[in-house]
Amino acid sequence: MTISYNKLWKLMIDKNINKTKLREEAGISNAMAKLGKNESVQLEVLAKICKTLYCNIEDICEILFEE
């Protein structure tokens, strides 16, 4: 099982927001590196991102099941 944040990167492009701006506005200093590596992060971090981008959690991440 893998977590993918590709939806987050696409949404950021659509909303014209870069990683630095998202990190500052959401207050998620150390999580951006983990997100970039598709590593798991705390649910609180994802909630802060959703609040900042005005979206739901399924808009920024998905679980990929390996076959």
JSON list of C-alpha atoms in Angstrom, two decimals:
[
{"chain": "A", "resi": 1, "resn": "MET", "atom": "CA", "xyz": [0.00, 0.00, 0.00]},
{"chain": "A", "resi": 2, "resn": "THR", "atom": "CA", "xyz": [1.33, 3.41, -1.02]},
{"chain": "A", "resi": 3, "resn": "ILE", "atom": "CA", "xyz": [0.07, 6.92, -0.44]},
{"chain": "A", "resi": 4, "resn": "SER", "atom": "CA", "xyz": [0.12, 9.28, -3.40]},
{"chain": "A", "resi": 5, "resn": "TYR", "atom": "CA", "xyz": [-0.08, 13.05, -3.15]},
{"chain": "A", "resi": 6, "resn": "ASN", "atom": "CA", "xyz": [-0.20, 13.63, -6.91]},
{"chain": "A", "resi": 7, "resn": "LYS", "atom": "CA", "xyz": [-3.66, 15.14, -6.51]},
{"chain": "A", "resi": 8, "resn": "LEU", "atom": "CA", "xyz": [-2.19, 17.73, -4.13]},
{"chain": "A", "resi": 9, "resn": "TRP", "atom": "CA", "xyz": [0.46, 18.82, -6.62]},
{"chain": "A", "resi": 10, "resn": "LYS", "atom": "CA", "xyz": [-2.17, 19.12, -9.38]},
{"chain": "A", "resi": 11, "resn": "LEU", "atom": "CA", "xyz": [-4.48, 21.13, -7.11]},
{"chain": "A", "resi": 12, "resn": "MET", "atom": "CA", "xyz": [-1.61, 23.44, -6.17]},
{"chain": "A", "resi": 13, "resn": "ILE", "atom": "CA", "xyz": [-0.93, 24.09, -9.85]},
{"chain": "A", "resi": 14, "resn": "ASP", "atom": "CA", "xyz": [-4.63, 24.76, -10.47]},
{"chain": "A", "resi": 15, "resn": "LYS", "atom": "CA", "xyz": [-4.77, 27.21, -7.55]},
{"chain": "A", "resi": 16, "resn": "ASN", "atom": "CA", "xyz": [-1.42, 28.78, -8.48]},
{"chain": "A", "resi": 17, "resn": "ILE", "atom": "CA", "xyz": [0.20, 28.13, -5.09]},
{"chain": "A", "resi": 18, "resn": "ASN", "atom": "CA", "xyz": [3.77, 26.91, -4.60]},
{"chain": "A", "resi": 19, "resn": "LYS", "atom": "CA", "xyz": [5.18, 24.68, -1.88]},
{"chain": "A", "resi": 20, "resn": "THR", "atom": "CA", "xyz": [6.67, 27.56, 0.09]},
{"chain": "A", "resi": 21, "resn": "LYS", "atom": "CA", "xyz": [3.40, 29.48, 0.17]},
{"chain": "A", "resi": 22, "resn": "LEU", "atom": "CA", "xyz": [1.43, 26.37, 1.16]},
{"chain": "A", "resi": 23, "resn": "ARG", "atom": "CA", "xyz": [3.92, 25.54, 3.91]},
{"chain": "A", "resi": 24, "resn": "GLU", "atom": "CA", "xyz": [3.70, 29.06, 5.33]},
{"chain": "A", "resi": 25, "resn": "GLU", "atom": "CA", "xyz": [-0.09, 29.45, 5.08]},
{"chain": "A", "resi": 26, "resn": "ALA", "atom": "CA", "xyz": [-0.88, 25.97, 6.43]},
{"chain": "A", "resi": 27, "resn": "GLY", "atom": "CA", "xyz": [1.86, 26.01, 9.08]},
{"chain": "A", "resi": 28, "resn": "ILE", "atom": "CA", "xyz": [3.30, 22.63, 8.09]},
{"chain": "A", "resi": 29, "resn": "SER", "atom": "CA", "xyz": [7.04, 23.26, 8.16]},
{"chain": "A", "resi": 30, "resn": "ASN", "atom": "CA", "xyz": [8.51, 19.74, 8.23]},
{"chain": "A", "resi": 31, "resn": "ALA", "atom": "CA", "xyz": [5.80, 17.86, 6.35]},
{"chain": "A", "resi": 32, "resn": "MET", "atom": "CA", "xyz": [6.56, 19.09, 2.82]},
{"chain": "A", "resi": 33, "resn": "ALA", "atom": "CA", "xyz": [9.60, 16.81, 2.48]},
{"chain": "A", "resi": 34, "resn": "LYS", "atom": "CA", "xyz": [7.52, 13.78, 3.46]},
{"chain": "A", "resi": 35, "resn": "LEU", "atom": "CA", "xyz": [4.76, 14.77, 1.06]},
{"chain": "A", "resi": 36, "resn": "GLY", "atom": "CA", "xyz": [7.31, 15.07, -1.74]},
{"chain": "A", "resi": 37, "resn": "LYS", "atom": "CA", "xyz": [8.46, 11.50, -1.06]},
{"chain": "A", "resi": 38, "resn": "ASN", "atom": "CA", "xyz": [4.88, 10.15, -0.82]},
{"chain": "A", "resi": 39, "resn": "GLU", "atom": "CA", "xyz": [5.49, 9.23, 2.82]},
{"chain": "A", "resi": 40, "resn": "SER", "atom": "CA", "xyz": [2.74, 9.19, 5.41]},
{"chain": "A", "resi": 41, "resn": "VAL", "atom": "CA", "xyz": [2.07, 12.35, 7.39]},
{"chain": "A", "resi": 42, "resn": "GLN", "atom": "CA", "xyz": [-0.19, 13.08, 10.32]},
{"chain": "A", "resi": 43, "resn": "LEU", "atom": "CA", "xyz": [-3.88, 13.55, 9.62]},
{"chain": "A", "resi": 44, "resn": "GLU", "atom": "CA", "xyz": [-3.61, 16.97, 11.26]},
{"chain": "A", "resi": 45, "resn": "VAL", "atom": "CA", "xyz": [-1.20, 18.04, 8.50]},
{"chain": "A", "resi": 46, "resn": "LEU", "atom": "CA", "xyz": [-3.61, 16.91, 5.80]},
{"chain": "A", "resi": 47, "resn": "ALA", "atom": "CA", "xyz": [-6.44, 18.74, 7.55]},
{"chain": "A", "resi": 48, "resn": "LYS", "atom": "CA", "xyz": [-4.40, 21.96, 7.62]},
{"chain": "A", "resi": 49, "resn": "ILE", "atom": "CA", "xyz": [-3.70, 21.61, 3.90]},
{"chain": "A", "resi": 50, "resn": "CYS", "atom": "CA", "xyz": [-7.39, 21.03, 3.18]},
{"chain": "A", "resi": 51, "resn": "LYS", "atom": "CA", "xyz": [-8.34, 24.09, 5.22]},
{"chain": "A", "resi": 52, "resn": "THR", "atom": "CA", "xyz": [-5.79, 26.22, 3.39]},
{"chain": "A", "resi": 53, "resn": "LEU", "atom": "CA", "xyz": [-6.81, 25.00, -0.08]},
{"chain": "A", "resi": 54, "resn": "TYR", "atom": "CA", "xyz": [-10.55, 24.82, 0.72]},
{"chain": "A", "resi": 55, "resn": "CYS", "atom": "CA", "xyz": [-10.83, 21.17, -0.32]},
{"chain": "A", "resi": 56, "resn": "ASN", "atom": "CA", "xyz": [-11.53, 17.69, 1.04]},
{"chain": "A", "resi": 57, "resn": "ILE", "atom": "CA", "xyz": [-8.91, 15.09, 1.89]},
{"chain": "A", "resi": 58, "resn": "GLU", "atom": "CA", "xyz": [-9.75, 12.98, -1.16]},
{"chain": "A", "resi": 59, "resn": "ASP", "atom": "CA", "xyz": [-8.84, 16.01, -3.29]},
{"chain": "A", "resi": 60, "resn": "ILE", "atom": "CA", "xyz": [-5.20, 15.88, -2.14]},
{"chain": "A", "resi": 61, "resn": "CYS", "atom": "CA", "xyz": [-4.27, 12.24, -1.60]},
{"chain": "A", "resi": 62, "resn": "GLU", "atom": "CA", "xyz": [-5.14, 8.68, -2.48]},
{"chain": "A", "resi": 63, "resn": "ILE", "atom": "CA", "xyz": [-4.13, 5.20, -1.38]},
{"chain": "A", "resi": 64, "resn": "LEU", "atom": "CA", "xyz": [-2.65, 2.97, -4.05]},
{"chain": "A", "resi": 65, "resn": "PHE", "atom": "CA", "xyz": [-2.95, -0.75, -3.40]},
{"chain": "A", "resi": 66, "resn": "GLU", "atom": "CA", "xyz": [-0.20, -2.92, -4.79]},
{"chain": "A", "resi": 67, "resn": "GLU", "atom": "CA", "xyz": [-1.23, -6.07, -6.60]}
]
